[in-house]
Coordinates of C-alpha atoms in Angstrom, one line a residue:
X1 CA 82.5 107.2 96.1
X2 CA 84.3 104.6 94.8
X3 CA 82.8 100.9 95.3
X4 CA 85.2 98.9 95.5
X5 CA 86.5 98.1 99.5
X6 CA 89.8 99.3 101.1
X7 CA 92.1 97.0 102.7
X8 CA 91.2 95.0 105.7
X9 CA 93.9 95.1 108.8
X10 CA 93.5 93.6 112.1
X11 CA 94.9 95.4 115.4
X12 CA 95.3 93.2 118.8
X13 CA 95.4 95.0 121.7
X14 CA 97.3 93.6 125.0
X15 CA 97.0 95.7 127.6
X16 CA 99.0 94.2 129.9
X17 CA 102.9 96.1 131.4
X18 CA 105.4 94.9 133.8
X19 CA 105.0 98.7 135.0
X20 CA 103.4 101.4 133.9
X21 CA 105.6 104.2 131.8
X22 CA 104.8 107.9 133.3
X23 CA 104.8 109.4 129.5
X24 CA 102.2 106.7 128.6
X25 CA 98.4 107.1 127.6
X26 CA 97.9 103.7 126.0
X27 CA 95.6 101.5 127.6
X28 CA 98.0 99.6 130.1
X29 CA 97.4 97.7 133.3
X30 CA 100.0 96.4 135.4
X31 CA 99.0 92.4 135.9
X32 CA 97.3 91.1 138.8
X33 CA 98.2 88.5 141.6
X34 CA 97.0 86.3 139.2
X35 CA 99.3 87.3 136.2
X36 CA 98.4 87.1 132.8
X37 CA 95.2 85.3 131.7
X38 CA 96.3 84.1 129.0
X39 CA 93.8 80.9 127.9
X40 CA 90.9 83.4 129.2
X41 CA 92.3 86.4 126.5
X42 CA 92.8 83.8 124.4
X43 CA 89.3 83.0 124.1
X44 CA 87.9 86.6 124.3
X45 CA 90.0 87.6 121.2
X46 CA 88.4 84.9 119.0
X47 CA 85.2 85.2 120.5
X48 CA 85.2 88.9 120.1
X49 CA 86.7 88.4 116.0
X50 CA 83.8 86.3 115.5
X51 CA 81.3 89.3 116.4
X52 CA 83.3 91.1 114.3
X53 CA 83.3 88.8 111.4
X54 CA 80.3 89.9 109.7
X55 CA 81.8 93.5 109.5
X56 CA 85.0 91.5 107.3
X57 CA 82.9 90.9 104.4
X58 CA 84.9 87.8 103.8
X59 CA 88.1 90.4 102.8
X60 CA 91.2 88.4 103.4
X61 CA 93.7 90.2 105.8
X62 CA 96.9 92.5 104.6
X63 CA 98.8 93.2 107.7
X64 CA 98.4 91.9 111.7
X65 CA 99.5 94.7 113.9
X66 CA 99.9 93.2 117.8
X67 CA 100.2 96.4 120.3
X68 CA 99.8 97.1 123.9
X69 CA 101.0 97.3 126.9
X70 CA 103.8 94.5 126.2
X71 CA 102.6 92.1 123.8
X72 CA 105.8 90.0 124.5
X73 CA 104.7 89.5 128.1
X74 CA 102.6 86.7 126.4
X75 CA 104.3 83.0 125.6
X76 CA 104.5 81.9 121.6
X77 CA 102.5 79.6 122.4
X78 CA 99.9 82.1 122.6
X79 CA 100.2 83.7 119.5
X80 CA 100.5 80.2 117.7
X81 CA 97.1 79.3 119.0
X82 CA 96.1 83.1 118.3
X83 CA 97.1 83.2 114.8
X84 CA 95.5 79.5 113.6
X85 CA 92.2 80.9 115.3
X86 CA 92.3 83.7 113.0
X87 CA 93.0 81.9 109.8
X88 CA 90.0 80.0 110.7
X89 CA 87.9 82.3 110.2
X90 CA 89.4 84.8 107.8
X91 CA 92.0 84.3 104.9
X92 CA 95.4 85.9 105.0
X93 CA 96.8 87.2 101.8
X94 CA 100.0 85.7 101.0
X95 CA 102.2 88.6 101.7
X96 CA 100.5 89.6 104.7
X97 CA 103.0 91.3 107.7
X98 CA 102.3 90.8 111.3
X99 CA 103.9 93.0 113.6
X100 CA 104.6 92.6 117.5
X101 CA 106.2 95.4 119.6
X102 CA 108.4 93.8 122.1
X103 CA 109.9 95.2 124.9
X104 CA 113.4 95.0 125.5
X105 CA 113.0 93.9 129.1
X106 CA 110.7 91.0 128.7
X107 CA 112.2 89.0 125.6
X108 CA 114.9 86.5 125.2
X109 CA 116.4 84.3 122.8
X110 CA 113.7 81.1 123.0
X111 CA 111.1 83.5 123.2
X112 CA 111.9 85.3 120.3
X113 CA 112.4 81.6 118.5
X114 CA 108.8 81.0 119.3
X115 CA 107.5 84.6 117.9
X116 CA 108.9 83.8 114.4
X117 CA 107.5 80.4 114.3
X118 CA 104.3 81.1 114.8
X119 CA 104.2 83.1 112.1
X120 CA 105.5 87.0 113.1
X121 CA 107.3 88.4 110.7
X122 CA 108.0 91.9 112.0
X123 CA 109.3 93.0 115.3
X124 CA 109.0 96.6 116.9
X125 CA 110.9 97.0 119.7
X126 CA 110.1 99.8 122.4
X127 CA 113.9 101.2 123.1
X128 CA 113.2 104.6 123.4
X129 CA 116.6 105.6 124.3
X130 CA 120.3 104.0 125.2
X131 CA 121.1 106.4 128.1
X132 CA 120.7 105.0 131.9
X133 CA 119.7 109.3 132.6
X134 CA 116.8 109.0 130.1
X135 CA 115.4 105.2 130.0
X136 CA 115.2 105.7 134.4
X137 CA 113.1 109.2 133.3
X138 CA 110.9 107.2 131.4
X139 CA 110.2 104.9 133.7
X140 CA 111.2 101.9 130.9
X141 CA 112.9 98.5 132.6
X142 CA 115.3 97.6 130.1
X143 CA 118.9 99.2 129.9
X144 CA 120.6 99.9 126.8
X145 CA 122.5 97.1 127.1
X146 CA 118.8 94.8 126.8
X147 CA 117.9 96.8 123.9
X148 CA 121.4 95.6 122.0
X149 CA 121.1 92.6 123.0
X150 CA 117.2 92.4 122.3
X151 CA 118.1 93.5 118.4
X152 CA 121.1 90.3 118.2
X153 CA 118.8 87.9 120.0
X154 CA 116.2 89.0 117.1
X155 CA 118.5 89.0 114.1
X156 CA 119.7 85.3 115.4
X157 CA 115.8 84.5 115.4
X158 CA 115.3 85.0 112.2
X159 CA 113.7 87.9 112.0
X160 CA 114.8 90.3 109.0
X161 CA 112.7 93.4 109.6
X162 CA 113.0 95.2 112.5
X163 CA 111.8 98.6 113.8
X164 CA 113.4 100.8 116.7
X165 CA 111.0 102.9 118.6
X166 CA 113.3 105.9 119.6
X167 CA 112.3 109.5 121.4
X168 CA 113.7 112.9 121.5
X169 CA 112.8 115.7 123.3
X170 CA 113.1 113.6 126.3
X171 CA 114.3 114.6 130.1
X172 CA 117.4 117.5 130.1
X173 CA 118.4 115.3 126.5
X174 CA 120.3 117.7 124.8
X175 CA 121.0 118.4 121.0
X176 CA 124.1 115.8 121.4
X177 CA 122.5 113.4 123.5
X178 CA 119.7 112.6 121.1
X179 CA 121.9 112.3 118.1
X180 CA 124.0 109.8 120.4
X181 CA 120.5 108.0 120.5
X182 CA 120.6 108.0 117.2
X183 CA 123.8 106.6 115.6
X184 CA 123.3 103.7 118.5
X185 CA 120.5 102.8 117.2
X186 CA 121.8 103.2 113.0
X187 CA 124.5 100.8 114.5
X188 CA 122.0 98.5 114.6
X189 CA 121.2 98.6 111.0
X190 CA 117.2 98.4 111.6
X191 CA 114.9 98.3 108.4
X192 CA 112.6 101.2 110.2
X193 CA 112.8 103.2 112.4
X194 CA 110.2 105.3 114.5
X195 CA 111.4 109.2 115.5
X196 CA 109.1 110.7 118.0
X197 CA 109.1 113.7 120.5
X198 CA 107.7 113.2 123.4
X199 CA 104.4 114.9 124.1
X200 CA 103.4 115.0 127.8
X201 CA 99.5 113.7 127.0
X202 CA 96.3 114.1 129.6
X203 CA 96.0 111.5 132.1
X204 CA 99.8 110.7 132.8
X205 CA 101.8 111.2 135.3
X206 CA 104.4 113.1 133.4
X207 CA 101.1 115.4 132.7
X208 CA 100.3 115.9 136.1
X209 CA 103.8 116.5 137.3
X210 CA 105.8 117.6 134.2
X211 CA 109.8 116.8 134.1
X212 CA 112.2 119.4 132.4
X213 CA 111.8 119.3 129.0
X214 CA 114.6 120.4 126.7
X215 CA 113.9 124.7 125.4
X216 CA 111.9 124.9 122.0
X217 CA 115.0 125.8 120.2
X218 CA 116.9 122.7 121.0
X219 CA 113.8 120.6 120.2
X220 CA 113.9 122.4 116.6
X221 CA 117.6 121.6 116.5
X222 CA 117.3 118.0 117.6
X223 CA 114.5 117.6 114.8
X224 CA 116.9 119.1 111.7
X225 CA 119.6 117.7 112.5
X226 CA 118.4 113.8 113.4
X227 CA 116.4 114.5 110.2
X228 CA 119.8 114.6 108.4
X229 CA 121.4 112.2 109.8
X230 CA 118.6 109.5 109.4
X231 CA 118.1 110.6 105.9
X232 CA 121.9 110.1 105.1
X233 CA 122.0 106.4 106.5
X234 CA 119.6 105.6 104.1
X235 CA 116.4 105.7 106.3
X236 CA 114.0 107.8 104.2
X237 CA 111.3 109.7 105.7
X238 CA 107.9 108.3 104.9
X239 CA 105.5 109.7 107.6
X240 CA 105.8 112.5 110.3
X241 CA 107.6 110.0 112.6
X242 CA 108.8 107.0 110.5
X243 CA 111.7 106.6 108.3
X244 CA 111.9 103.2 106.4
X245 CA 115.1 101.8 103.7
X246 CA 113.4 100.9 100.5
X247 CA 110.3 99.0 100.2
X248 CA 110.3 98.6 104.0
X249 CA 107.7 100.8 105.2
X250 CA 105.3 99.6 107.9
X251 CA 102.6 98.1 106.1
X252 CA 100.2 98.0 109.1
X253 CA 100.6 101.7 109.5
X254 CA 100.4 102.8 105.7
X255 CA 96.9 101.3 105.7
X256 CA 95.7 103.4 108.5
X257 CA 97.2 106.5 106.6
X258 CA 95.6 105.9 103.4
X259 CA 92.2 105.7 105.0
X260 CA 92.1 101.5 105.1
X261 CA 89.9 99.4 107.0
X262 CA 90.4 97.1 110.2
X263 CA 89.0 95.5 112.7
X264 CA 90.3 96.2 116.2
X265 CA 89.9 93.3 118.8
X266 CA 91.0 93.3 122.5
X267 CA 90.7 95.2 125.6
X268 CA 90.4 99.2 124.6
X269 CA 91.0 97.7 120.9
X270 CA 89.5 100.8 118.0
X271 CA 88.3 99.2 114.2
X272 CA 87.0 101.2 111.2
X273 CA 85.1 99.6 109.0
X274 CA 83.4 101.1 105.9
X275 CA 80.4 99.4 104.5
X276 CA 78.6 100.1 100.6
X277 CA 75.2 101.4 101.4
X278 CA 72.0 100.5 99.0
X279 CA 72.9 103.4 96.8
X280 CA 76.2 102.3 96.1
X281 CA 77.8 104.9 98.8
X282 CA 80.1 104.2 101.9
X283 CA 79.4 104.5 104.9
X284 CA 82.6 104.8 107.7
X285 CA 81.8 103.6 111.0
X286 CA 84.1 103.2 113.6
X287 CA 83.6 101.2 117.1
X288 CA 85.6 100.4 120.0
X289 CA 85.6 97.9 122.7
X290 CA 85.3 97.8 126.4
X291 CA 88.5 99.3 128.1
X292 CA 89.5 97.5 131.1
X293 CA 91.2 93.9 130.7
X294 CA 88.8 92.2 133.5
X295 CA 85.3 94.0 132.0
X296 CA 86.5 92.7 128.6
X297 CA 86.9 88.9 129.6
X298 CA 83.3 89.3 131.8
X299 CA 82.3 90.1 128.5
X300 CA 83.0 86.5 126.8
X301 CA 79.1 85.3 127.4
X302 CA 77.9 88.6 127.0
X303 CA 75.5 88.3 123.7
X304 CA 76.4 92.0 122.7
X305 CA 80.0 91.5 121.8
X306 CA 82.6 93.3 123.2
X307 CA 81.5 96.8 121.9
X308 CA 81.5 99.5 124.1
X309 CA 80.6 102.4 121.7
X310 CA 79.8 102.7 118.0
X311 CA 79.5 105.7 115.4
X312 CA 78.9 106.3 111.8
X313 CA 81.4 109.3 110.5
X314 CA 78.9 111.7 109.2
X315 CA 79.5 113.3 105.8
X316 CA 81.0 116.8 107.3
X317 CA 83.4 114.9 109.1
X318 CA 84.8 113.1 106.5
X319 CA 87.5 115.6 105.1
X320 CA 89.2 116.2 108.1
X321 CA 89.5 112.3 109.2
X322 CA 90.6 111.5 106.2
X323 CA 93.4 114.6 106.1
X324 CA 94.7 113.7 109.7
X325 CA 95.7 110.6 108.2
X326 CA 96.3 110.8 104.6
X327 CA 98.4 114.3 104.9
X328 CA 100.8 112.5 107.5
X329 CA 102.3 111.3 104.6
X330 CA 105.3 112.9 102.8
X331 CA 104.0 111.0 99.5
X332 CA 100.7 113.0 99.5
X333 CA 97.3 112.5 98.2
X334 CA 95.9 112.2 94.7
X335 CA 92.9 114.7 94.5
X336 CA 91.1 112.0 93.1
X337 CA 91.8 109.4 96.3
X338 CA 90.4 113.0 98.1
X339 CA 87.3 112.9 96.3
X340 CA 86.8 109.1 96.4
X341 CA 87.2 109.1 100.0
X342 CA 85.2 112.7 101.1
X343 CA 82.6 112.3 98.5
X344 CA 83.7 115.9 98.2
X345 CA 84.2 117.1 95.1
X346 CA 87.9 118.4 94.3
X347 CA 86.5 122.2 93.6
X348 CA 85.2 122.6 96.9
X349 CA 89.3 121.4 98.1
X350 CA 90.8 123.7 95.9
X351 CA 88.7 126.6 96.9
X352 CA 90.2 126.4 100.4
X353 CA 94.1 125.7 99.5
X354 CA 94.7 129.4 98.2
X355 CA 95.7 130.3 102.3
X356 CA 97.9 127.3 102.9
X357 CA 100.1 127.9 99.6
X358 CA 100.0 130.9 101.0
X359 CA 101.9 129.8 104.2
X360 CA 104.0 127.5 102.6
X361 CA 102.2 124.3 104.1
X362 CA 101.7 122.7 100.8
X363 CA 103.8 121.7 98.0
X364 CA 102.5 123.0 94.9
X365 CA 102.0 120.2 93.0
X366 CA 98.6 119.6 90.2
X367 CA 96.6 116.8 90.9
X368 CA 97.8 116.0 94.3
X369 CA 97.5 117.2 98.0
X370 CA 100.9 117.0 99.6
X371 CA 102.6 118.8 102.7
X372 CA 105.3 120.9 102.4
X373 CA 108.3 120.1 105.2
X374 CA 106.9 123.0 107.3
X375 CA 103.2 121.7 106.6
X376 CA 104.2 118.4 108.7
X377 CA 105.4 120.6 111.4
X378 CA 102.5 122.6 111.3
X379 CA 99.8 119.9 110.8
X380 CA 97.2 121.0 113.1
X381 CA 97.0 124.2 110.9
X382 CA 97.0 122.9 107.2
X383 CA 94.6 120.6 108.5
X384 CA 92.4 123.5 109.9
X385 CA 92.4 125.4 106.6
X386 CA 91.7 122.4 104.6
X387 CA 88.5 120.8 106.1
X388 CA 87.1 124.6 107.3
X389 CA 83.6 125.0 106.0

């Protein structure tokens, strides 16, 4: 494998809601009596980036990625305090992007001020969808009307790259109800924008008691035809889920697709890490940290770290985790970046492709690994045939 490092990232997880959404798996606690602790998480998060600092290997950081829960439940002020407790311990390249997702419901104007000073530069904003019928499904707090206003109070803030978090496939949403969604949020004139069914995941409520979902075939025809109409306004298709104008992609999000490194830190946070072992070979290892928000602070003092669980990626593994991330891209992968990051070599790929030309899940293409449009539908499968042994 190649010796030179990947990027380095850092995810901070928040896992604190207002309420929690029924669709949702994230890990997300509604706050206690107390509220939020924020000079106690405060502390934890630079306690627990200083465990993690020998794992860094003095790498300077690309992109920030702040997710939750609500991340804007906490003040500026605690990101300010946040952000100067990182630099002090690890260097931030000069372009670097740092990304909060906001909810609609819990922002305003000042607050939004606050964010950009301290050094955000990249908002996400949970909207979901514009429709009273819909955002009360969902179980979201914020009305349409918030999430307009959320986007001016942004723009007048400063901030000049936004992304809209918007669902389909959502509650009795029809065909025309989703592409309503859709122009709203065009309206809006966002830099990104993230396009997502929803999937009714283990361990929800909407899992346990599932709502009516719109038929397959109108979920195929909400997919072509808001493909279209995103791809029209300019908003090209990037990833399964994200479309992007020009040079706007999510930085954060690219790295995990192209098999980058970061460091997770907070409650439930996940890092991968790769490390050059004494023959010049990585190693991938990927860890994770204790789930729930009260274990995680009792942790401060604790001389372990905040680990909960640890794991080296053995060798066999190693195709398909880097597949499940790389082939999410409509850009492809290099068959070189394949063998540099399997240790594979590119004969043993090519012997297994014959079956997924075949099905029209690849592009044919020489020297490079791409999905074909159908192969991003049918991920799961090209994936299958690609790693199989």
């Amino acid at each position: 494998m190649a010796e030179a490092l990947p990027p380095l990232s850092l995810y901070i997880h928040t896992p604190w809601c207002v309420r929690k959404c029924p669709y949702c798996d994230f890990n997300s606690h509604e706050p206690g009596a107390q509220g939020l602790p924020e000079e106690a998480y405060l502390a934890a998060l630079l306690a627990d980036l200083e465990h993690d600092l020998p794992l860094a290997a003095e790498r300077p950081l690309q992109t920030i990625f702040i997710g939750g829960g609500t991340p804007s439940l906490l003040s500026p002020d605690f990101y300010q305090r946040l952000f100067q407790g990182i630099q002090q311990r690890l260097a931030f390249a000069p372009s670097i992007e740092i990304t909060l997702e906001a909810n609609p419901g819990t922002t305003e104007q000042q607050r939004f001020v606050g964010y950009r000073e301290a050094g955000i530069n990249r908002l996400s904003l949970g909207v979901q969808s514009f429709r009273p019928a819909q955002l009360q499904a969902l179980g979201r707090i914020h009305s349409g009307q918030e999430a307009l206003t959320a986007v001016g109070q942004a723009r007048s803030a400063g901030f000049e790259n936004i992304n809209i978090d918007l669902m389909h496939g959502l509650p009795q949403q029809t065909p025309e109800q989703a592409m309503e969604d859709i122009d709203q949020a065009l309206a809006l004139s966002p830099e990104h924008l993230s396009w997502y069914q929803l999937t009714l995941e283990p361990n929800t409520a909407f899992f346990s008691h599932p709502p009516p979902l719109p038929e397959e075939e109108a979920l195929w025809d909400i997919q072509e035809a808001g493909h279209e109409r995103l791809e029209q306004a300019g908003l090209q298709r990037y990833e399964i889920s994200a479309y992007a104008r020009p040079d706007l992609q999510s930085q954060h999000n690219l790295n995990y697709w192209r098999f980058g490194d970061y460091l997770g830190i907070g409650a439930g946070a996940h890092g991968k890490l790769t490390h050059i072992d004494r023959n010049g070979q990585w190693q991938i290892e990927r860890r994770w940290k204790t789930r729930q928000p009260q274990s995680y602070l009792r942790r401060f003092n604790d001389p372990r770290g905040f680990v909960a669980g640890q794991q080296l990626i053995d060798a066999d593994e190693l195709p398909l985790e880097f597949a499940m991330n790389a082939l999410r891209l409509t850009e492809g992968v290099s068959l070189q970046a394949w063998q540099a990051n399997t240790g594979q070599p590119v004969e043993r790929l090519l012997d297994r492709l014959q079956s997924a030309h075949k099905k029209g899940l690849l592009v044919e293409m020489p020297e490079k690994l791409r999905a074909s449009p159908q192969g991003l539908l049918f991920l799961n499968e090209l994936l299958a045939l690609i790693s199989d042994e």
